[in-house]
Amino acid sequence: MESTQGLFGEFAEKMQFPSYFGRNWAALEDCLYDMTWSPSPGGYLVVIEEWPAVLRGSKENIPVFLDILNDVGSSWAQYPGAGIPFNTVLVGKPVESDH
């Protein structure tokens, strides 16, 4: 998942996105907002392993990706009724900084 296309492919495979998934940021957001193709009354948990390597080749897209996950989680929390959990766990050792 070091590139955006790798990330989109991994999400499509692991979350079993529908065939119409367009493999871009807008399509990722749309599929995560509307999970009618994969209902889960108990909620959703996205676990991203080896987080420091994610989008390593496309670091400028990390804020876009995190914003989408945050916005989607907030939206699901406001689902009519009691809300539906949509949580993300980032797993990995901290990246050493040059600063």
mmCIF file of C-alpha atoms in Angstrom:
data_model
loop_
_atom_site.group_PDB
_atom_site.id
_atom_site.type_symbol
_atom_site.label_atom_id
_atom_site.label_comp_id
_atom_site.label_asym_id
_atom_site.label_seq_id
_atom_site.Cartn_x
_atom_site.Cartn_y
_atom_site.Cartn_z
ATOM 1 C CA MET A 1 0.000 0.000 0.000
ATOM 2 C CA GLU A 2 2.920 2.337 -0.652
ATOM 3 C CA SER A 3 1.081 4.008 -3.547
ATOM 4 C CA THR A 4 -2.444 5.318 -3.883
ATOM 5 C CA GLN A 5 -3.299 2.580 -6.379
ATOM 6 C CA GLY A 6 -1.930 -0.035 -3.982
ATOM 7 C CA LEU A 7 -4.052 1.408 -1.184
ATOM 8 C CA PHE A 8 -7.173 1.461 -3.366
ATOM 9 C CA GLY A 9 -6.534 -2.126 -4.448
ATOM 10 C CA GLU A 10 -6.055 -3.298 -0.868
ATOM 11 C CA PHE A 11 -9.280 -1.623 0.270
ATOM 12 C CA ALA A 12 -11.174 -3.049 -2.710
ATOM 13 C CA GLU A 13 -9.960 -6.562 -1.937
ATOM 14 C CA LYS A 14 -10.137 -6.611 1.860
ATOM 15 C CA MET A 15 -13.431 -4.747 2.172
ATOM 16 C CA GLN A 16 -14.906 -6.458 -0.890
ATOM 17 C CA PHE A 17 -15.881 -3.208 -2.575
ATOM 18 C CA PRO A 18 -18.391 -3.504 -5.405
ATOM 19 C CA SER A 19 -17.079 -3.853 -8.946
ATOM 20 C CA TYR A 20 -17.950 -0.232 -9.754
ATOM 21 C CA PHE A 21 -15.320 1.078 -7.277
ATOM 22 C CA GLY A 22 -13.396 3.663 -9.296
ATOM 23 C CA ARG A 23 -10.017 3.398 -7.490
ATOM 24 C CA ASN A 24 -9.719 7.100 -6.642
ATOM 25 C CA TRP A 25 -10.218 9.200 -3.502
ATOM 26 C CA ALA A 26 -13.822 10.143 -4.289
ATOM 27 C CA ALA A 27 -14.737 6.512 -4.958
ATOM 28 C CA LEU A 28 -13.044 5.354 -1.741
ATOM 29 C CA GLU A 29 -14.985 7.939 0.220
ATOM 30 C CA ASP A 30 -18.262 6.998 -1.505
ATOM 31 C CA CYS A 31 -17.831 3.285 -0.810
ATOM 32 C CA LEU A 32 -16.977 3.895 2.850
ATOM 33 C CA TYR A 33 -19.917 6.265 3.334
ATOM 34 C CA ASP A 34 -22.397 3.884 1.711
ATOM 35 C CA MET A 35 -21.699 0.359 2.887
ATOM 36 C CA THR A 36 -25.121 -1.006 1.872
ATOM 37 C CA TRP A 37 -23.316 -3.651 -0.169
ATOM 38 C CA SER A 38 -21.736 -4.916 3.083
ATOM 39 C CA PRO A 39 -24.078 -4.225 6.004
ATOM 40 C CA SER A 40 -22.702 -4.708 9.495
ATOM 41 C CA PRO A 41 -25.167 -3.855 12.247
ATOM 42 C CA GLY A 42 -22.394 -4.052 14.853
ATOM 43 C CA GLY A 43 -20.175 -1.522 13.110
ATOM 44 C CA TYR A 44 -16.949 -1.468 11.143
ATOM 45 C CA LEU A 45 -13.308 -1.738 12.173
ATOM 46 C CA VAL A 46 -10.564 -0.922 9.691
ATOM 47 C CA VAL A 47 -7.134 -2.150 10.821
ATOM 48 C CA ILE A 48 -4.209 -0.812 8.827
ATOM 49 C CA GLU A 49 -1.060 -2.800 9.542
ATOM 50 C CA GLU A 50 2.447 -1.514 8.899
ATOM 51 C CA TRP A 51 1.124 2.047 8.996
ATOM 52 C CA PRO A 52 4.534 3.738 8.450
ATOM 53 C CA ALA A 53 4.765 2.080 5.021
ATOM 54 C CA VAL A 54 1.298 3.165 3.878
ATOM 55 C CA LEU A 55 1.528 5.719 1.068
ATOM 56 C CA ARG A 56 5.304 5.891 1.546
ATOM 57 C CA GLY A 57 5.663 6.716 -2.137
ATOM 58 C CA SER A 58 2.862 9.271 -2.036
ATOM 59 C CA LYS A 59 3.165 11.026 1.335
ATOM 60 C CA GLU A 60 1.282 14.098 0.127
ATOM 61 C CA ASN A 61 -1.853 11.915 0.081
ATOM 62 C CA ILE A 62 -1.657 10.845 3.738
ATOM 63 C CA PRO A 63 -3.713 13.854 4.966
ATOM 64 C CA VAL A 64 -6.349 13.153 2.297
ATOM 65 C CA PHE A 65 -6.584 9.520 3.380
ATOM 66 C CA LEU A 66 -6.786 10.346 7.095
ATOM 67 C CA ASP A 67 -9.396 13.052 6.479
ATOM 68 C CA ILE A 68 -11.568 10.551 4.608
ATOM 69 C CA LEU A 69 -11.315 7.984 7.406
ATOM 70 C CA ASN A 70 -12.076 10.631 10.038
ATOM 71 C CA ASP A 71 -15.025 12.088 8.117
ATOM 72 C CA VAL A 72 -16.492 8.655 7.408
ATOM 73 C CA GLY A 73 -16.156 7.646 11.066
ATOM 74 C CA SER A 74 -17.868 10.849 12.189
ATOM 75 C CA SER A 75 -20.671 10.348 9.684
ATOM 76 C CA TRP A 76 -21.356 6.755 10.750
ATOM 77 C CA ALA A 77 -21.379 7.857 14.413
ATOM 78 C CA GLN A 78 -24.310 10.152 13.575
ATOM 79 C CA TYR A 79 -26.292 7.407 11.834
ATOM 80 C CA PRO A 80 -29.998 7.627 12.770
ATOM 81 C CA GLY A 81 -30.673 5.763 15.968
ATOM 82 C CA ALA A 82 -27.683 4.989 18.125
ATOM 83 C CA GLY A 83 -25.049 5.495 15.438
ATOM 84 C CA ILE A 84 -22.878 2.802 13.925
ATOM 85 C CA PRO A 85 -19.216 2.521 14.954
ATOM 86 C CA PHE A 86 -16.701 2.959 12.153
ATOM 87 C CA ASN A 87 -13.242 2.918 13.690
ATOM 88 C CA THR A 88 -9.753 2.857 12.258
ATOM 89 C CA VAL A 89 -6.677 1.417 13.977
ATOM 90 C CA LEU A 90 -3.223 2.279 12.633
ATOM 91 C CA VAL A 91 -0.656 -0.360 13.610
ATOM 92 C CA GLY A 92 3.096 0.069 13.369
ATOM 93 C CA LYS A 93 6.192 1.485 14.936
ATOM 94 C CA PRO A 94 6.523 5.282 14.912
ATOM 95 C CA VAL A 95 8.481 6.701 12.008
ATOM 96 C CA GLU A 96 11.747 8.345 13.003
ATOM 97 C CA SER A 97 11.813 12.018 12.127
ATOM 98 C CA ASP A 98 14.793 14.015 10.894
ATOM 99 C CA HIS A 99 13.592 16.976 12.979
#
